[in-house]
PDB file of C-alpha atoms in Angstrom:
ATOM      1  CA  UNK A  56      18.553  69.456  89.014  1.00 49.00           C
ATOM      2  CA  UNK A  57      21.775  67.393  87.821  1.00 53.00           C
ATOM      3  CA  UNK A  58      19.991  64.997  85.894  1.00 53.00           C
ATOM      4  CA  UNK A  59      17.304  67.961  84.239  1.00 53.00           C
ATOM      5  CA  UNK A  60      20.823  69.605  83.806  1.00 54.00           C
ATOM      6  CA  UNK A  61      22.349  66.050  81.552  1.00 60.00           C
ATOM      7  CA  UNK A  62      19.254  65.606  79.286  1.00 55.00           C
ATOM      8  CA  UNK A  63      19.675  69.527  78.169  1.00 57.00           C
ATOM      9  CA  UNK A  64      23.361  69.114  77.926  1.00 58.00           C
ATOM     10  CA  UNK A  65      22.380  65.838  76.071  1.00 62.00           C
ATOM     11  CA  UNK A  66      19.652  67.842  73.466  1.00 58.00           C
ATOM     12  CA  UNK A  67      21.791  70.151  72.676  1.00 59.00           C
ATOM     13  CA  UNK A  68      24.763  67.890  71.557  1.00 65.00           C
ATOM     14  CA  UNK A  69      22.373  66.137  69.191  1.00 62.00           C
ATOM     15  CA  UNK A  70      20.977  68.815  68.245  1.00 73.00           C
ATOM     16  CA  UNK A  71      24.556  70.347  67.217  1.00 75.00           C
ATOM     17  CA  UNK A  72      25.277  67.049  65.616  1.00 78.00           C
ATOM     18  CA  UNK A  73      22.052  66.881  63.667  1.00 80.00           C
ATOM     19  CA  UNK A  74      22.623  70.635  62.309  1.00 80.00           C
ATOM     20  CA  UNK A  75      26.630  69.113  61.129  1.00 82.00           C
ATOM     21  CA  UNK A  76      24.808  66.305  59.249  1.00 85.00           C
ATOM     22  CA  UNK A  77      22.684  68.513  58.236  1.00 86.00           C
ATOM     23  CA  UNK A  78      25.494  71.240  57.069  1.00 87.00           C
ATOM     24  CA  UNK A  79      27.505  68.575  55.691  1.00 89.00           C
ATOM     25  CA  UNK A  80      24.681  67.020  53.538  1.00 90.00           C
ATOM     26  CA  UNK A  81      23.749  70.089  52.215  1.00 89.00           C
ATOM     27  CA  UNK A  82      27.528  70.892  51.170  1.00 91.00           C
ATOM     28  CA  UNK A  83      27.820  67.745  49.379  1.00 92.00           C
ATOM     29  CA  UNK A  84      24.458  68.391  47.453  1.00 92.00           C
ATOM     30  CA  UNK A  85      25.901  71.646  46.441  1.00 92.00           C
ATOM     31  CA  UNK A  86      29.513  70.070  45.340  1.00 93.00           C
ATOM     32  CA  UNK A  87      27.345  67.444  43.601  1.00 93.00           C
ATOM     33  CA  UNK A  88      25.013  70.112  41.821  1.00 92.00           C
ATOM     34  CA  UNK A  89      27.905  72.675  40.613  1.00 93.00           C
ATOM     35  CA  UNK A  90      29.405  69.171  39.044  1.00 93.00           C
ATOM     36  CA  UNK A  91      26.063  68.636  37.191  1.00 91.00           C
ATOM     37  CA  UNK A  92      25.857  71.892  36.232  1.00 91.00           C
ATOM     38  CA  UNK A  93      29.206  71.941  34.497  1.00 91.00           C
ATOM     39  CA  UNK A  94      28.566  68.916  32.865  1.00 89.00           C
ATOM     40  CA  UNK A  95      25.529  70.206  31.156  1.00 88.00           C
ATOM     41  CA  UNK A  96      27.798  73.137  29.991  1.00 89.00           C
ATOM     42  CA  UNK A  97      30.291  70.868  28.514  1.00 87.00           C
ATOM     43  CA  UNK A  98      27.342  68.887  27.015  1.00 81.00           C
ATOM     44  CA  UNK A  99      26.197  72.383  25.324  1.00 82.00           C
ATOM     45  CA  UNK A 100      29.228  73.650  23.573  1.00 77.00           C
ATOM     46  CA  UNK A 101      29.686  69.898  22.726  1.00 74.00           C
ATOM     47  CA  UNK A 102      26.007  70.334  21.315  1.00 74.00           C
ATOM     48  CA  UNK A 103      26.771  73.705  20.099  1.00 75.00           C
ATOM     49  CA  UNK A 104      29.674  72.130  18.097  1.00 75.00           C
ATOM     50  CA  UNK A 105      28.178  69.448  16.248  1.00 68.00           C
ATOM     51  CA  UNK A 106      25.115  71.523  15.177  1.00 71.00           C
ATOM     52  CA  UNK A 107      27.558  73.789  13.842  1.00 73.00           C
ATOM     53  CA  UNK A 108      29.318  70.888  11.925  1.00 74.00           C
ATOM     54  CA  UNK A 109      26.055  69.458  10.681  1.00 72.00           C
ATOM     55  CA  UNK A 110      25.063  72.722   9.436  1.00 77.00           C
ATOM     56  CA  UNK A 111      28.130  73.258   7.109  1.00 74.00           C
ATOM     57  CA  UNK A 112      27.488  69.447   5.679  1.00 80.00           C
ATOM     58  CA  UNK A 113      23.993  69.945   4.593  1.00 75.00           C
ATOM     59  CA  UNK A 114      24.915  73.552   2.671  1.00 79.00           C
ATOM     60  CA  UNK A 115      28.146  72.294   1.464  1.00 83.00           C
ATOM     61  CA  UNK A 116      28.468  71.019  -2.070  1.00 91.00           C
ATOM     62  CA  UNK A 117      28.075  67.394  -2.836  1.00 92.00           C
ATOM     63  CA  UNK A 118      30.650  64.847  -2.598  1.00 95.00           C
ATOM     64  CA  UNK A 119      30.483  61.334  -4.401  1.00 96.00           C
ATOM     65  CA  UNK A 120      29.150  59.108  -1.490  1.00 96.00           C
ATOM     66  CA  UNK A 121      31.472  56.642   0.360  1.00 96.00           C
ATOM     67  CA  UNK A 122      32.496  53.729  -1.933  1.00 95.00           C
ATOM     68  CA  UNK A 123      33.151  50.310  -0.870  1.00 94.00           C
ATOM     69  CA  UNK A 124      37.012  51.344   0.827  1.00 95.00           C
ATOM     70  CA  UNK A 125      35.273  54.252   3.334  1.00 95.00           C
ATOM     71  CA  UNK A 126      32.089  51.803   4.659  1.00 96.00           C
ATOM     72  CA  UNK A 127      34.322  50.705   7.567  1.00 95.00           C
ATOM     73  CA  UNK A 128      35.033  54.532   8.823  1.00 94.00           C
ATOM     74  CA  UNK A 129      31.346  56.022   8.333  1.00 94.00           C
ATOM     75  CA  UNK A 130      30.038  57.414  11.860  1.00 91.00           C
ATOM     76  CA  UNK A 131      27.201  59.418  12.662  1.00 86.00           C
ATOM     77  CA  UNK A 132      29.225  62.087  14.363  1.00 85.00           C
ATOM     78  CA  UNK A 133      31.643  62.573  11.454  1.00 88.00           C
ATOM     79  CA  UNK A 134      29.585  61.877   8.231  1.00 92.00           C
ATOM     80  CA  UNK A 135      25.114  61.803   8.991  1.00 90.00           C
ATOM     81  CA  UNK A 136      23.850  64.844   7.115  1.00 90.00           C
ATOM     82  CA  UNK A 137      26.708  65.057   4.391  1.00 93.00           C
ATOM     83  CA  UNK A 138      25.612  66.035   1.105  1.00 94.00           C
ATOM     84  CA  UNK A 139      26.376  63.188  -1.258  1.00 97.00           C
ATOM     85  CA  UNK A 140      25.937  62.324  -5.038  1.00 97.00           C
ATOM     86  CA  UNK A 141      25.259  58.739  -6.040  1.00 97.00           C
ATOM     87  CA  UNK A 142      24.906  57.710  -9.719  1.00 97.00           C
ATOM     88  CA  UNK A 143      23.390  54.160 -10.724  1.00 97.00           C
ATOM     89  CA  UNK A 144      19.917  52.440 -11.355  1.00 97.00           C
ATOM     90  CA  UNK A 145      17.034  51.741  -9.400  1.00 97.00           C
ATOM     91  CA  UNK A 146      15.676  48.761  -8.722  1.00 96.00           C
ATOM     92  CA  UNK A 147      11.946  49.578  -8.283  1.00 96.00           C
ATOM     93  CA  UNK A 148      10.642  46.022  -7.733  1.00 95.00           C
ATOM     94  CA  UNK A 149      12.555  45.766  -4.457  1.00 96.00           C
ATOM     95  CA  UNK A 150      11.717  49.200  -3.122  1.00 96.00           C
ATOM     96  CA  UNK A 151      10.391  49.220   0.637  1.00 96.00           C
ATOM     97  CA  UNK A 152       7.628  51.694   2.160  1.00 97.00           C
ATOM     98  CA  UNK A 153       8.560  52.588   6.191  1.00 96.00           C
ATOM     99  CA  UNK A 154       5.926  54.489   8.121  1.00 93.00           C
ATOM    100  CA  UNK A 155       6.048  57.774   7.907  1.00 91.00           C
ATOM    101  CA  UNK A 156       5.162  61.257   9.744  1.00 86.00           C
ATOM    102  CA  UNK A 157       5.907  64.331   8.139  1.00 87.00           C
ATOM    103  CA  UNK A 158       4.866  68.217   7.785  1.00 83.00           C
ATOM    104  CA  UNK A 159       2.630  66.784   5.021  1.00 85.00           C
ATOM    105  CA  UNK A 160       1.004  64.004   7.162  1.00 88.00           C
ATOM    106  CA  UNK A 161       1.250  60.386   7.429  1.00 90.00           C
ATOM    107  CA  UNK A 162       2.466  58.395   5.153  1.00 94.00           C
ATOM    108  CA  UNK A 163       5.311  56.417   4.013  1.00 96.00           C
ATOM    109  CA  UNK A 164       9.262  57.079   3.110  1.00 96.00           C
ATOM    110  CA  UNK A 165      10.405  54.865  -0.558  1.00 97.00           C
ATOM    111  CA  UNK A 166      13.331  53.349   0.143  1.00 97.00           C
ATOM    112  CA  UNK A 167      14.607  52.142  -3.534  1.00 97.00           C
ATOM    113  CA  UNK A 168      18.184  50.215  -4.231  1.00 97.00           C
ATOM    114  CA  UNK A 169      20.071  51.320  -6.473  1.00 98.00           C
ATOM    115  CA  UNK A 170      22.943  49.859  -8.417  1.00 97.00           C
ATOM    116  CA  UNK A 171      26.098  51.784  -8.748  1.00 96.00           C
ATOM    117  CA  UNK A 172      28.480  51.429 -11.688  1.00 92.00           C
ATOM    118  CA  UNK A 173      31.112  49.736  -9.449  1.00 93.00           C
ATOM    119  CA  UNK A 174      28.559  46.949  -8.312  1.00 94.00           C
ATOM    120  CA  UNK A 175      27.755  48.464  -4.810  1.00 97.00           C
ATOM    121  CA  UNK A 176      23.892  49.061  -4.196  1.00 97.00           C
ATOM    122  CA  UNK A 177      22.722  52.054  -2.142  1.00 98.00           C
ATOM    123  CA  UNK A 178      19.504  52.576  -0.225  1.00 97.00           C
ATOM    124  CA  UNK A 179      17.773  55.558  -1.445  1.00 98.00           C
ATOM    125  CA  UNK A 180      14.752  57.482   0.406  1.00 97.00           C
ATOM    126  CA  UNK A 181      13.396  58.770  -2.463  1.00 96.00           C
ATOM    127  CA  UNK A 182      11.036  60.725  -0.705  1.00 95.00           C
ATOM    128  CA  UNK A 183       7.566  60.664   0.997  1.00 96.00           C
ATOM    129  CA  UNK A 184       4.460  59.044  -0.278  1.00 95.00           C
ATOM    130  CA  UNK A 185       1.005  59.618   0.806  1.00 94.00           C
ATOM    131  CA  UNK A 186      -0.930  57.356   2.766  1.00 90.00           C
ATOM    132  CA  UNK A 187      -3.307  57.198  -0.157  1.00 90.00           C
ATOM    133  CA  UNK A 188      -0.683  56.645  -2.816  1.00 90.00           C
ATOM    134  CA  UNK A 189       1.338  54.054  -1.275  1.00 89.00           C
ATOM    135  CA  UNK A 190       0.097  51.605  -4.151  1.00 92.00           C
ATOM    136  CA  UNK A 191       3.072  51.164  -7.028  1.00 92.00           C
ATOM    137  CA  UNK A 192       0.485  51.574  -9.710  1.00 91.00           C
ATOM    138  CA  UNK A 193      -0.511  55.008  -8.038  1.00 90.00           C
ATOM    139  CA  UNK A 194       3.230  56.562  -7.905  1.00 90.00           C
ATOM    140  CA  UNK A 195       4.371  54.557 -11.501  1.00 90.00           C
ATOM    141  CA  UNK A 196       5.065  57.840 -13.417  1.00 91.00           C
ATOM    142  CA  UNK A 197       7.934  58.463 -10.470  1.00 90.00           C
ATOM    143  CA  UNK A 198       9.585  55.194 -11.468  1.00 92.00           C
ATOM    144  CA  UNK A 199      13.061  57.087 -12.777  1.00 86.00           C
ATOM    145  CA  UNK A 200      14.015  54.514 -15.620  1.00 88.00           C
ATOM    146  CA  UNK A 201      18.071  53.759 -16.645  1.00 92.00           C
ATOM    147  CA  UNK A 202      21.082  55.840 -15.599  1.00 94.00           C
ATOM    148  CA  UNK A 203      19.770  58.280 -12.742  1.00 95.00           C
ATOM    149  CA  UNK A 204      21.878  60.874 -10.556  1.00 95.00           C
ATOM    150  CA  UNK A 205      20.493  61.439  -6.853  1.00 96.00           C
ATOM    151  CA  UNK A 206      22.080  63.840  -4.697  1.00 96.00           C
ATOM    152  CA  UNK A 207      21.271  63.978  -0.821  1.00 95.00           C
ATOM    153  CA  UNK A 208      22.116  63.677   2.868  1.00 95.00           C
ATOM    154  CA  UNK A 209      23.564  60.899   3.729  1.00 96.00           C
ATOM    155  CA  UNK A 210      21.564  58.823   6.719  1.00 94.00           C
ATOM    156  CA  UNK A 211      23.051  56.270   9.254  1.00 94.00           C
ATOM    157  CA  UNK A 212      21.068  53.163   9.128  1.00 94.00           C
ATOM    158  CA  UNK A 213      18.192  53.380  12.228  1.00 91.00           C
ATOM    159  CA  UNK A 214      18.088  49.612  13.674  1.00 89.00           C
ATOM    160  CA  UNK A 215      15.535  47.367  15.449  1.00 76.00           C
ATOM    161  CA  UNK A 216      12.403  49.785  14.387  1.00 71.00           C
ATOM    162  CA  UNK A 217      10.825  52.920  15.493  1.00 67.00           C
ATOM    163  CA  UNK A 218       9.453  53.473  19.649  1.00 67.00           C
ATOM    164  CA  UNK A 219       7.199  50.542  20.439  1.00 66.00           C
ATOM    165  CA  UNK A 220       7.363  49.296  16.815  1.00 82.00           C
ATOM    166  CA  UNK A 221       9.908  46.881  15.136  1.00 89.00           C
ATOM    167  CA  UNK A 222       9.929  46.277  11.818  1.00 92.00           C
ATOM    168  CA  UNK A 223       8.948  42.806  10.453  1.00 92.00           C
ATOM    169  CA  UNK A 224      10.702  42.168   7.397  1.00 92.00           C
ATOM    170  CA  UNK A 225       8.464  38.739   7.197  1.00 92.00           C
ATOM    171  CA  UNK A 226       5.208  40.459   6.575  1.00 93.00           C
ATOM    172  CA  UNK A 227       7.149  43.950   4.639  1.00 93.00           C
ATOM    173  CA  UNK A 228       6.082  46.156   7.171  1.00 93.00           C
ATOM    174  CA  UNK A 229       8.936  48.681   8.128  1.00 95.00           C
ATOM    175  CA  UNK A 230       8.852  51.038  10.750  1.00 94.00           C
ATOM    176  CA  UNK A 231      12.390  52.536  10.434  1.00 94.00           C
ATOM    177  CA  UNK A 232      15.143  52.231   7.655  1.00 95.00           C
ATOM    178  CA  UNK A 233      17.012  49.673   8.843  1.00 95.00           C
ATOM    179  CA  UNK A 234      19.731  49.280   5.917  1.00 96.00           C
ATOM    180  CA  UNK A 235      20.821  45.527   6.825  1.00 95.00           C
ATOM    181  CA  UNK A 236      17.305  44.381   7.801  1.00 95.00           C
ATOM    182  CA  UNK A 237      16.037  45.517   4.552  1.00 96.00           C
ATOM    183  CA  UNK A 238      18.855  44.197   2.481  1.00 96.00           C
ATOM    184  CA  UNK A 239      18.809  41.193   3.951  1.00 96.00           C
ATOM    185  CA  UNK A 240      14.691  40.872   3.093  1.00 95.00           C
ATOM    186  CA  UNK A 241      14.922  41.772   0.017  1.00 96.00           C
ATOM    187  CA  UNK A 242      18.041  39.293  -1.152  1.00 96.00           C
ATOM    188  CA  UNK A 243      20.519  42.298  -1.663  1.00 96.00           C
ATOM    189  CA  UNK A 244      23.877  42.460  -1.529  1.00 95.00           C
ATOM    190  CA  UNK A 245      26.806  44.769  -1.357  1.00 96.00           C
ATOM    191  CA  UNK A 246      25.074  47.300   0.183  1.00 97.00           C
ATOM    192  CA  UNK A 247      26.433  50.564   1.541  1.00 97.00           C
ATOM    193  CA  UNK A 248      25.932  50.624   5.880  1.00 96.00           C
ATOM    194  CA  UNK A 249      23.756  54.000   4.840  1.00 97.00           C
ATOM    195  CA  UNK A 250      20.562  55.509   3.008  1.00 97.00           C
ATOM    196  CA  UNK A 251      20.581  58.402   1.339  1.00 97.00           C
ATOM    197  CA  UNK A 252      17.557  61.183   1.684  1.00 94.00           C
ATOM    198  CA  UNK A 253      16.919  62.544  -1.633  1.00 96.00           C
ATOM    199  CA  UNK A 254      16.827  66.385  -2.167  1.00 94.00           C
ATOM    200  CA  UNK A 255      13.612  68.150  -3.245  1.00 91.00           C
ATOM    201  CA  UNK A 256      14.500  67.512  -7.119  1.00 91.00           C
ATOM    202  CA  UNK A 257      10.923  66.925  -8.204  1.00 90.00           C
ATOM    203  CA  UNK A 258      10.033  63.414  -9.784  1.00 91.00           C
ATOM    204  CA  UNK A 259       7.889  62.855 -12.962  1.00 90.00           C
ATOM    205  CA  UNK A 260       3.798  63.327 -11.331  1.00 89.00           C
ATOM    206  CA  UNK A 261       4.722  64.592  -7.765  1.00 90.00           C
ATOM    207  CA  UNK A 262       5.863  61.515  -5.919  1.00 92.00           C
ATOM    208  CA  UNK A 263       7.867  60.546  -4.389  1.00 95.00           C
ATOM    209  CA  UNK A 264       8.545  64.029  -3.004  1.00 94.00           C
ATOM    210  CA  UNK A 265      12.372  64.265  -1.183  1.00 92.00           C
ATOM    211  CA  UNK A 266      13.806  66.990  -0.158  1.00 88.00           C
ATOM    212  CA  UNK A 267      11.871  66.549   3.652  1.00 89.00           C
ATOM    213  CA  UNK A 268      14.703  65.480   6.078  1.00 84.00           C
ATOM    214  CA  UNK A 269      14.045  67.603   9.308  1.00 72.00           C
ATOM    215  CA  UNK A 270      17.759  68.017  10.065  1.00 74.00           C
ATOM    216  CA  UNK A 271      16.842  68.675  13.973  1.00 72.00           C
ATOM    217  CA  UNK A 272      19.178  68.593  17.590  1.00 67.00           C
ATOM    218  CA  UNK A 273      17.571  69.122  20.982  1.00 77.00           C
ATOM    219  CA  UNK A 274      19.421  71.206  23.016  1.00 76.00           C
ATOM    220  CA  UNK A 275      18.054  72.148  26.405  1.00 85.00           C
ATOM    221  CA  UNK A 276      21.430  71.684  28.126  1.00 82.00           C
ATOM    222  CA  UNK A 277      21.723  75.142  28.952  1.00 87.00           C
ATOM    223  CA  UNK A 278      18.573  75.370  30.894  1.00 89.00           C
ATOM    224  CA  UNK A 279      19.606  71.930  32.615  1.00 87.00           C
ATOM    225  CA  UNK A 280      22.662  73.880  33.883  1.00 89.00           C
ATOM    226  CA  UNK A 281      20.811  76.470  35.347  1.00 91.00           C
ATOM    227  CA  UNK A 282      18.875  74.400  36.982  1.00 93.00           C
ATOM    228  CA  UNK A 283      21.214  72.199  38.565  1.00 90.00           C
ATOM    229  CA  UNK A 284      23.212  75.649  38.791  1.00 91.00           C
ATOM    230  CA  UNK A 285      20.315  76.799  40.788  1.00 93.00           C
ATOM    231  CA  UNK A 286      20.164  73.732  43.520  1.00 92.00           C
ATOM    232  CA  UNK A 287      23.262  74.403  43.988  1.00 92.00           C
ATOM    233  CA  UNK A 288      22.584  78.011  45.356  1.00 93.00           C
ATOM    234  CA  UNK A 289      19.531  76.819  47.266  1.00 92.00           C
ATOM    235  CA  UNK A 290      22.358  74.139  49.029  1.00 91.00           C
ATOM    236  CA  UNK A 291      24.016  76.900  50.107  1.00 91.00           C
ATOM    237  CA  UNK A 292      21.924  78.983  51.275  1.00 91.00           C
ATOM    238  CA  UNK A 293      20.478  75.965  53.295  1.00 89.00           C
ATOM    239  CA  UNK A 294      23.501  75.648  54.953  1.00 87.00           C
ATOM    240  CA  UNK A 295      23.795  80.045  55.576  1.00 85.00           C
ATOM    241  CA  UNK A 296      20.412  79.349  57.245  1.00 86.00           C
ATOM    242  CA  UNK A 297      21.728  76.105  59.378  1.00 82.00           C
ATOM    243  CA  UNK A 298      24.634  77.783  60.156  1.00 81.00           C
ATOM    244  CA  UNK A 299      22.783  81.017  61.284  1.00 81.00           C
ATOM    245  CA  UNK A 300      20.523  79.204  63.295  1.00 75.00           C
ATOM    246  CA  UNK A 301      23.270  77.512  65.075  1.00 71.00           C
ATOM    247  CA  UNK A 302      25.233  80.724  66.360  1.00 69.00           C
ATOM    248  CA  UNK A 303      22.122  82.282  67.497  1.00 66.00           C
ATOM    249  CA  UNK A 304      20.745  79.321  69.709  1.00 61.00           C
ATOM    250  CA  UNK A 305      24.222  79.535  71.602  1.00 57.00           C
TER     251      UNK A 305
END
């Protein structure tokens, strides 16, 4: 009878100890889940901001891109999407085609230098070219010839290549606009640390055609909240249940 008496005495000690663990693990997941939650809150009206920011840029009026002086202070946060004007002369012969995808298909972005009138060179998307009419001699008539005015959003450079693609400057096949890559392939020099998209200003026989920057942010922090918001409730209620459990086996 004493020692049937010890192994219940014994079961229910672990079993109280295993329903602590279990109460205290399940606390800690909910402390760990209301943190996460949060987060993704702060992450939203962070989100929330710089959508809002990015939206005035693009429908404010232009401003004279960054010369020479403002390269060193360009960031994405503060400057990508600003509408810029840039005034020079394009240098068709060492224009570069990067793969494309757009609401009009495949095909490929022209990325043509162009020479400013204080000796800086700019990258310039153009615009998009069709698969089909990626030959020069099938875009010629869109060759803008002397003094030409582009206005735009300006771009930050996009490095290494696209997902599962890098670009190969050796063979002139570009799978993102890399800015330095693509100066450095095609022998040019003071060149601003961004490309500018064109607008939709329509060039001489349709192409290139700008104007098709998808100006974009993914925002699902909300819903990530609510569900981390949302373990966080299950936790406790885990640990109601535990608890519940525990008073009534006494």
């Amino acid at each position: 009878m004493t020692g049937g008496h010890d192994v219940k005495g014994e079961g229910a000690k672990a079993s109280s100890r295993a329903r602590f663990l279990l109460t205290g693990a399940l606390l800690f997941l909910a402390v760990v889940f209301v943190a996460l939650g949060t987060w993704q809150i702060q992450r939203l009206f962070w989100k929330l901001d710089l959508i809002a920011r990015v939206d005035a840029r693009v429908h404010a009026a232009a401003v004279p891109a960054p010369a020479r002086p403002d390269w060193d202070s360009i960031t994405r946060e503060k400057d990508e999407y600003l509408r810029v004007t840039a005034t020079g002369t394009f240098d068709h012969d060492k224009s570069v085609l990067v793969q494309a995808v757009t609401e009009r298909g495949a095909g490929v972005w022209l990325l043509t230098p162009l020479h400013r009138e204080d000796g800086t060179m700019v990258l310039v998307n153009r615009g998009f070219v069709p698969a089909d009419r990626r030959d020069r001699a099938d875009r010629a008539e869109g060759e803008a010839l002397g003094l030409t005015g582009v206005t735009g959003l300006l771009r930050i450079s996009e490095p290494s290549g696209a997902f599962l693609r890098s670009n190969d400057p050796a063979g002139d096949r570009w799978f993102s606009r890399d800015v330095a890559a693509i100066a450095t392939a095609k022998g040019l020099t003071d060149v601003a640390p961004y490309f500018i998209d064109a607008d939709a200003t329509q060039n001489p026989g349709g192409l290139p055609i700008g104007g098709l920057t998808v100006v974009s942010f993914r925002n699902s922090h909300l819903v990530y909240a609510l569900t981390w918001y949302a373990l966080a409730a299950m936790s406790v209620v885990g640990v109601y249940i535990v608890r519940r459990r525990s008073m009534s086996s006494h």
